[in-house]
Coordinates of C-alpha atoms and ligand atoms in Angstrom, one line a residue:
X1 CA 2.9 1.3 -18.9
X2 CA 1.4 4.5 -18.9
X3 CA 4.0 7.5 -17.7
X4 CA 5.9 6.7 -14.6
X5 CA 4.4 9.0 -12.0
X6 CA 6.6 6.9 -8.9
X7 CA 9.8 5.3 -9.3
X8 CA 11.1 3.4 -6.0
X9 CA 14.7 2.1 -6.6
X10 CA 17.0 -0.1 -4.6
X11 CA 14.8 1.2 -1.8
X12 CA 16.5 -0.3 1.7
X13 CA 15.2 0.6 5.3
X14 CA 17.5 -0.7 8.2
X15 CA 16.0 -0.3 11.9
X16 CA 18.1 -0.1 14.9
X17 CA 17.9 -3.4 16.8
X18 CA 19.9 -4.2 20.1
X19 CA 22.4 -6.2 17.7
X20 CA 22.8 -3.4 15.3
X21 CA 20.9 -2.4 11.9
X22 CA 18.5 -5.0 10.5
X23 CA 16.9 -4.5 7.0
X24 CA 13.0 -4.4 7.0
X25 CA 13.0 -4.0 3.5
X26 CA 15.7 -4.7 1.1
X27 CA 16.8 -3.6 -2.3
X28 CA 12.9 -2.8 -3.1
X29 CA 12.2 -1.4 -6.5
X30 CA 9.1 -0.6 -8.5
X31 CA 7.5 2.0 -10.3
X32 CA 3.7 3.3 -11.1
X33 CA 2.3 4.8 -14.2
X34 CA -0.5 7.6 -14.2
X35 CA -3.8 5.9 -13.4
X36 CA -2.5 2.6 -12.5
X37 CA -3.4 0.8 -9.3
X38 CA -0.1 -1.1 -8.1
X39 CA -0.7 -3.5 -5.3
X40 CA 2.0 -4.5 -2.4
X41 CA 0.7 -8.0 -1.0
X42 CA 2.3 -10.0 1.5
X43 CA 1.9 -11.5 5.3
X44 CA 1.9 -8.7 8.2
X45 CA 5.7 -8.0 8.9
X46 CA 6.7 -8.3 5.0
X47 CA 7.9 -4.5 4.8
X48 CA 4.5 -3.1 2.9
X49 CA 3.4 -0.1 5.7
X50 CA 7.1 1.0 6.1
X51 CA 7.2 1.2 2.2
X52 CA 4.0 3.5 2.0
X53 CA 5.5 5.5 5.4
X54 CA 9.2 6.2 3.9
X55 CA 7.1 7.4 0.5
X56 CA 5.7 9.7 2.4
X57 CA 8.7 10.7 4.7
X58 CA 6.9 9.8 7.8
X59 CA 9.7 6.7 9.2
X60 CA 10.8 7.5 12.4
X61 CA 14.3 8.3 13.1
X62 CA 14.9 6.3 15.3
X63 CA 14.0 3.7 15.3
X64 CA 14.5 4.0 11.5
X65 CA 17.7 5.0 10.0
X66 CA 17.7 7.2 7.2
X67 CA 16.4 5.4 4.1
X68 CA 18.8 4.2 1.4
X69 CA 17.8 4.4 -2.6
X70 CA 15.9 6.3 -4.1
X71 CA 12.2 7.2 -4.6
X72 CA 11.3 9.4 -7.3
X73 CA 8.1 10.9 -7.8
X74 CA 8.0 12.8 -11.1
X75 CA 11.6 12.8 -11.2
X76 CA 12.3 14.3 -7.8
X77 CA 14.1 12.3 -5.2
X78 CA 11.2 12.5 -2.3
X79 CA 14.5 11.2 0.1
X80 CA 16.6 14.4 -0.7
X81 CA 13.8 16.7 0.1
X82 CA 13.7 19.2 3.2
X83 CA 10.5 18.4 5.7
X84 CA 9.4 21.6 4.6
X85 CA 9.3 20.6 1.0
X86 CA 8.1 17.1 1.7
X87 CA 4.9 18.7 3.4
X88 CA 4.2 20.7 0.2
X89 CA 3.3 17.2 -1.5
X90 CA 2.2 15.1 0.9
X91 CA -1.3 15.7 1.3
X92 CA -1.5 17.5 -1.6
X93 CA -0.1 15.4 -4.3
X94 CA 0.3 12.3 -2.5
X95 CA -2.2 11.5 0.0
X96 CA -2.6 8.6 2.5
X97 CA -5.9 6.6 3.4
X98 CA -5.1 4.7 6.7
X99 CA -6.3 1.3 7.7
X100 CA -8.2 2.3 11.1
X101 CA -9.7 5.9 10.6
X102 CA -9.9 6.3 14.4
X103 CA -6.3 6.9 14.7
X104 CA -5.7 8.9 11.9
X105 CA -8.1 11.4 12.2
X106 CA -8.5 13.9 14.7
X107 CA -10.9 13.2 17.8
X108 CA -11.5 16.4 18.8
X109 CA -12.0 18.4 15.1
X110 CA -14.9 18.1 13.6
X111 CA -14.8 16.4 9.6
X112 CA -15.4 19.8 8.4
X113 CA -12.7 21.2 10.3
X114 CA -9.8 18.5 9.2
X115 CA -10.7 18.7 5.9
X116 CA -10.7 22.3 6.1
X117 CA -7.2 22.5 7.4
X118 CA -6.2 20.3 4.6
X119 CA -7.1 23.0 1.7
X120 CA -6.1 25.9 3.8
X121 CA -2.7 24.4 4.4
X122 CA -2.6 23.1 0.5
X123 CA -4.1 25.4 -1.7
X124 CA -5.4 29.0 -2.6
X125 CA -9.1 29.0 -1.8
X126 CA -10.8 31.2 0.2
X127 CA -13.0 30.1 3.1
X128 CA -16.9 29.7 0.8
X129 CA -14.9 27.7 -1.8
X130 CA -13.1 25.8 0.5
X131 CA -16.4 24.7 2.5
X132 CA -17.4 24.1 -1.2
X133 CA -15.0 21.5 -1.6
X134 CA -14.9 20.5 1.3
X135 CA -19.1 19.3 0.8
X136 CA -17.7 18.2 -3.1
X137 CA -15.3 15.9 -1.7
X138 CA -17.9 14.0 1.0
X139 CA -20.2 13.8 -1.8
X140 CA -18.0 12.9 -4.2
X141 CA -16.2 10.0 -1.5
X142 CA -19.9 8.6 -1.2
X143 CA -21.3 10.1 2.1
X144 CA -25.1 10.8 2.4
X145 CA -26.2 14.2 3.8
X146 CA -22.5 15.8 3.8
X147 CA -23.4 19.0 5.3
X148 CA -24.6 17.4 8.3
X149 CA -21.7 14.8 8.0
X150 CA -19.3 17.7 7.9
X151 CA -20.4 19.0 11.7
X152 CA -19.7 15.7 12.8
X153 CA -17.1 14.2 15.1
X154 CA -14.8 10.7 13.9
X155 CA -17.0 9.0 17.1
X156 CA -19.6 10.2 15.7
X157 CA -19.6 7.9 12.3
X158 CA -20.2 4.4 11.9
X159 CA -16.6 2.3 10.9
X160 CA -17.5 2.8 7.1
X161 CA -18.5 6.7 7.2
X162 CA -15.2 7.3 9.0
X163 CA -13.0 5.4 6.0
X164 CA -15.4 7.1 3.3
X165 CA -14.4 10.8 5.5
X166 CA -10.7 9.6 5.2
X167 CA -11.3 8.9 1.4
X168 CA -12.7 13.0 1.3
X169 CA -9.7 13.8 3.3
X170 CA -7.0 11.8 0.7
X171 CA -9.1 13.2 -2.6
X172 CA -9.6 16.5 -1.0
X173 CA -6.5 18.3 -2.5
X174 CA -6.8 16.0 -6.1
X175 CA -3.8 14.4 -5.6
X176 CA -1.9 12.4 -8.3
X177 CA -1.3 9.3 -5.6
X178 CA -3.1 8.2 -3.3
X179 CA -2.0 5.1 -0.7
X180 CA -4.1 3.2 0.8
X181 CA -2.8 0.9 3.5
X182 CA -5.3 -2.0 4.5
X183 CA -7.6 0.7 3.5
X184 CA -10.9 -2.3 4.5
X185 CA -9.1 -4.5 7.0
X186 CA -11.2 -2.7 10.0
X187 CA -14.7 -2.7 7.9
X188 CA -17.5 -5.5 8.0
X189 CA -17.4 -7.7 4.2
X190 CA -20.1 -5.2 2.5
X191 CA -18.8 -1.8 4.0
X192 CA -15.7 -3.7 2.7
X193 CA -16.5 -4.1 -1.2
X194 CA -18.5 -0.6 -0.9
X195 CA -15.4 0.9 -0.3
X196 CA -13.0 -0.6 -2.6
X197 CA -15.8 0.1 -5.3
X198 CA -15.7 3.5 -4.7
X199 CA -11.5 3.8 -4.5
X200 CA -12.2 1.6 -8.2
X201 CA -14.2 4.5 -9.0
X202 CA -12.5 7.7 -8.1
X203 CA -9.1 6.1 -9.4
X204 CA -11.1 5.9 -12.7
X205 CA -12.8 9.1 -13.0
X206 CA -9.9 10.8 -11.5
X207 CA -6.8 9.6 -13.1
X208 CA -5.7 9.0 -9.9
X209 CA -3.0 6.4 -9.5
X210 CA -3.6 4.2 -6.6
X211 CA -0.4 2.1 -4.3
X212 CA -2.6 -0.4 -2.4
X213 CA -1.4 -2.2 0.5
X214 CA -3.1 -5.3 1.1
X215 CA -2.7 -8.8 2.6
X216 CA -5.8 -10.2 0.7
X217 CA -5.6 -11.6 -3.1
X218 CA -9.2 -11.2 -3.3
X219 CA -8.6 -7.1 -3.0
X220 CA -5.9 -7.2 -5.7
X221 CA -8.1 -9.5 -8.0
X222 CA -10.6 -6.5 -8.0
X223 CA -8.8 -3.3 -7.9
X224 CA -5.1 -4.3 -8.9
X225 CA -3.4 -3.8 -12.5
X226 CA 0.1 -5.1 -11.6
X227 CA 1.0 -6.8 -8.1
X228 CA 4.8 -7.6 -6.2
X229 CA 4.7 -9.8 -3.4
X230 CA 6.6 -8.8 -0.3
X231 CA 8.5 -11.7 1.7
X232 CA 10.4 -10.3 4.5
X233 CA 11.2 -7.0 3.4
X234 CA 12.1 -8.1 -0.2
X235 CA 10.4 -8.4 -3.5
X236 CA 9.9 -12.2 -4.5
X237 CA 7.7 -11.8 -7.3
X238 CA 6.1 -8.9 -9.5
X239 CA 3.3 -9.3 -12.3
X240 CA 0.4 -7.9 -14.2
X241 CA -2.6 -9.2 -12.0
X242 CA -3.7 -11.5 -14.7
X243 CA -0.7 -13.4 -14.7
X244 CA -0.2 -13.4 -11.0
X245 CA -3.8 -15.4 -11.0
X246 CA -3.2 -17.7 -14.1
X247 CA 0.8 -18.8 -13.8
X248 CA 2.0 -17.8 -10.1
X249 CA 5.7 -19.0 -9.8
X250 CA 7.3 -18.1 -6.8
X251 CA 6.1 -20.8 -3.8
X252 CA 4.9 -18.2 -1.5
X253 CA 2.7 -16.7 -4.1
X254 CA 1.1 -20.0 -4.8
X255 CA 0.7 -20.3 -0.9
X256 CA -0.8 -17.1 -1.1
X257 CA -3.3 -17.7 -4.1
X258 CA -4.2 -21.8 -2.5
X259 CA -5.0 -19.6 0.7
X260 CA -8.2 -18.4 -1.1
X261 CA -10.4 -21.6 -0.5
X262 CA -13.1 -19.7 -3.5
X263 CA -10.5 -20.2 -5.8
X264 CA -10.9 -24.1 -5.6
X265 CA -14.3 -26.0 -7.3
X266 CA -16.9 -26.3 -4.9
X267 CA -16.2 -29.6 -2.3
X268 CA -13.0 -29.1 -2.9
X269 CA -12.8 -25.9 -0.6
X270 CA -10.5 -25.9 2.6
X271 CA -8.4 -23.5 4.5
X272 CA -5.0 -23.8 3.3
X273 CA -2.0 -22.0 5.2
X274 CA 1.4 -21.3 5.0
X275 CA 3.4 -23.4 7.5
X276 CA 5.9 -21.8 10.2
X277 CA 6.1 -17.6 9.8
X278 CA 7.6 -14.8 8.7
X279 CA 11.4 -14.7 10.0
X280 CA 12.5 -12.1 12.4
X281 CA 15.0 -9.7 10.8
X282 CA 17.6 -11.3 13.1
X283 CA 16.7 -14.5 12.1
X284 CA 17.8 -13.4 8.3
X285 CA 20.3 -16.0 7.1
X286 CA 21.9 -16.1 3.9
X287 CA 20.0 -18.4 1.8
X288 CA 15.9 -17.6 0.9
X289 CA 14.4 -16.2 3.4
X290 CA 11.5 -18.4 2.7
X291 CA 13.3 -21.9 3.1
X292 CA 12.3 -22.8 6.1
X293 CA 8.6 -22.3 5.0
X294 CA 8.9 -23.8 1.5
X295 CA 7.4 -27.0 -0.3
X296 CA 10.0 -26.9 -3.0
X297 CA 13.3 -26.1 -1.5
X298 CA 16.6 -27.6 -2.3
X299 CA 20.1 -27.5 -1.4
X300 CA 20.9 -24.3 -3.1
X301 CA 18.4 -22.2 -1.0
X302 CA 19.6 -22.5 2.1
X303 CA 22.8 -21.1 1.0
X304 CA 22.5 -18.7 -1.9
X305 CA 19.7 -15.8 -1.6
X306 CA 17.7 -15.8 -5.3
X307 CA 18.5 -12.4 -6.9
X308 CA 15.0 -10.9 -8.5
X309 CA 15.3 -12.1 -12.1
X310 CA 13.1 -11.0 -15.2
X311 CA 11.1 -13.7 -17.2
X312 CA 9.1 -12.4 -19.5
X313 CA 7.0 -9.7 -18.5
X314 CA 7.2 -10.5 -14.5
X315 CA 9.8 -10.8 -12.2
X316 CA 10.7 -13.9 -9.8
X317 CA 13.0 -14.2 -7.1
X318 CA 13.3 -18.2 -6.8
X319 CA 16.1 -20.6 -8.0
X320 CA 13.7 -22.7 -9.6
X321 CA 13.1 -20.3 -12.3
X322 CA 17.2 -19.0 -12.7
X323 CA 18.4 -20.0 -15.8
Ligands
SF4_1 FE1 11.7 -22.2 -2.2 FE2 14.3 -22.3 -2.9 FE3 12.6 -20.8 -4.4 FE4 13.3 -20.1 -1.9 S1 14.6 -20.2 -3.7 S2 11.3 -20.1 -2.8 S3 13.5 -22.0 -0.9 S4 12.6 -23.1 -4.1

C-alpha cells in the first residue's frame, strides 16, 4: 500500500444507554494509503457514520463517551488533540461530504458565502483569490455557470447541484482525505453515477485519498480499492475489492454480494435479503453477533465471538475460516 496517510487502531466507541455503556463499534482498525479509496460497507446501524464522525472529532459527548484507541492521521493521534487543533485539520486536511446536502449546508448563506468562510477560516488568501477559488472549485466539482451558481441559496439547487456544491466545499481547501458518507443515497440513479464519477475523478487527479461510506456493493465495485465490512459495530471481513467480489468468505458478505440481483445470469435474477436484523447493542451476546442471522452457523458461534484473523491478504472474522 501506498504511505499510510490514516491509521485507525483498536478504535472502540461506547454510548450511554439506560443499562450503562454499549459498544457501537468495537476494537475497529484499518488504515488508508495516499490516494487510495477505502470503502466501510455494511447494513444502516453497523457503526460506519460514527466511524467517519469520531475521525473527525464531531461524536457527541454525551451521548458518546470519549473514544478509546487510536486514530492517527500522519502520525498524530486526532483523539489526543485540543478542539482548537482538531479544527485546524478538519476542513482543511480532512474534509467531509454528507449524505443529504440540505442539512449540512447553510440555509441562509449563499454557496459563495460558505465556501468563502471555509478559505478564510483555513488558509492565507486574500478576498480576489479566494473568490478565485472559490469559482475553481465549482468548476472543478462539475457545476455549470459557477459564478451564477455561487450567488445561489442550497434551496435554490436541484438535489445533485447541492451534493456537487458540497463536493466544492470538501475539495475547497485541497485536502488530503476526504469522507464521504452515503455521499448518493439522496440522488436519483444518474445524478447518482454522475457523482461518484466525478469523486473517481478528483480522487485521481488529486491524489486525494477517499474513506467512502456506503451500504451498496455496486458503489464499492466502481470507486473502491480495498473494502471492510461492518457487522454491528465490528469488523467481520476486510479485502482488496477484487477479492471481496471473486472469493467472499464471511456469510454476511456473501449475503451482501447475493443482495445484488445483477450479479446473477439473466432469469436467474431475484431479490435476495438477509433474514432477521441488525442486533441492538443490548442485544449483544457473547457468541457472533451474526448467529442469529446466519446460514452456516454451528455450535461454536453462539458461544465464542470469532477474533478478526488474517488469511492471506484479507482478513475474516468467522470460525469457519480459524485454523
Ligand atoms: Fe456464521 Fe458462525 Fe461464522 Fe458467525 S462465526 S458468521 S455464526 S459461521
Amino acid at each position: 500500500m501506498a504511505d499510510t496517510i490514516l491509521k485507525v487502531e483498536d478504535l472502540t466507541l461506547q454510548i450511554t444507554t439506560p443499562n450503562g455503556p454499549a459498544p457501537a463499534v468495537r476494537g475497529l482498525s484499518f488504515s488508508i494509503g495516499k490516494g487510495e479509496c477505502f470503502c466501510l460497507v455494511g447494513e444502516s446501524g453497523c457503526g460506519k457514520t460514527i466511524t467517519a464522525l469520531s475521525i473527525l472529532g464531531l461524536l457527541q459527548h454525551p451521548p458518546f463517551l470519549p473514544p478509546m484507541g487510536s486514530i492517527l492521521f500522519h502520525g498524530e493521534d486526532l483523539l489526543g488533540l485540543r478542539e482548537e487543533e482538531l479544527r485546524r485539520i478538519r476542513g482543511r486536511r480532512i474534509s467531509m461530504v454528507f449524505q443529504e446536502p440540505m442539512t449540512a449546508l447553510n440555509p441562509v448563506m449563499t454557496i459563495r458565502a460558505q465556501i468563502d468562510e471555509l478559505l478564510e477560516e483555513h488558509t492565507e488568501l486574500d478576498r480576489e483569490q479566494r473568490e478565485k477559488r472559490v469559482l475553481q472549485a465549482l468548476t472543478e466539482a462539475g457545476i455549470p455557470d459557477p459564478a451564477q451558481r455561487a450567488a445561489a441559496y442550497p434551496h435554490q439547487l436541484s438535489g445533485g447541484l447541492r451534493q456537487r456544491a458540497m463536493i466544492a466545499m470538501a475539495i475547497a481547501c485541497e485536502p488530503e482525505l476526504i469522507i464521504a458518507d452515503e455521499p448518493t443515497t439522496a440522488l436519483d440513479v444518474t445524478i447518482q453515477a454522475k457523482i461518484l464519477k466525478l469523486l473517481k475523478r478528483l480522487q485521481q487527479e488529486k491524489g486525494l485519498s477517499l474513506l467512502l461510506i456506503t451500504h451498496n456493493l455496486g458503489i464499492v465495485a466502481n470507486m473502491g480499492d480495498r473494502v471492510a465490512v461492518m457487522y454491528a459495530g465490528k469488523m467481520v471481513e476486510q479485502a482488496t475489492v477484487n477479492e471481496i467480489f471473486e472469493n467472499p468468505r464471511h456469510p454476511y458478505t456473501k449475503g451482501l454480494l447475493k443482495a445484488m440481483p445483477y450479479r446473477l445470469p439473466k432469469g436467474q435474477r431475484r431479490l435476495h435479503s438477509i433474514k432477521g436484523r441488525v442486533p441492538a447493542l443490548h442485544e449483544l451476546g457473547k457468541g457472533c453477533p451474526f448467529f442469529k442471522r446466519c446460514p452456516s452457523k454451528m455450535d461454536l458461534c453462539s458461544r465464542e465471538d470469532p477474533p478478526l484473523e488474517r488469511i492471506g491478504e484479507a482478513l475474516c472474522a468467522c470460525h469457519l475460516f480459524r485454523v
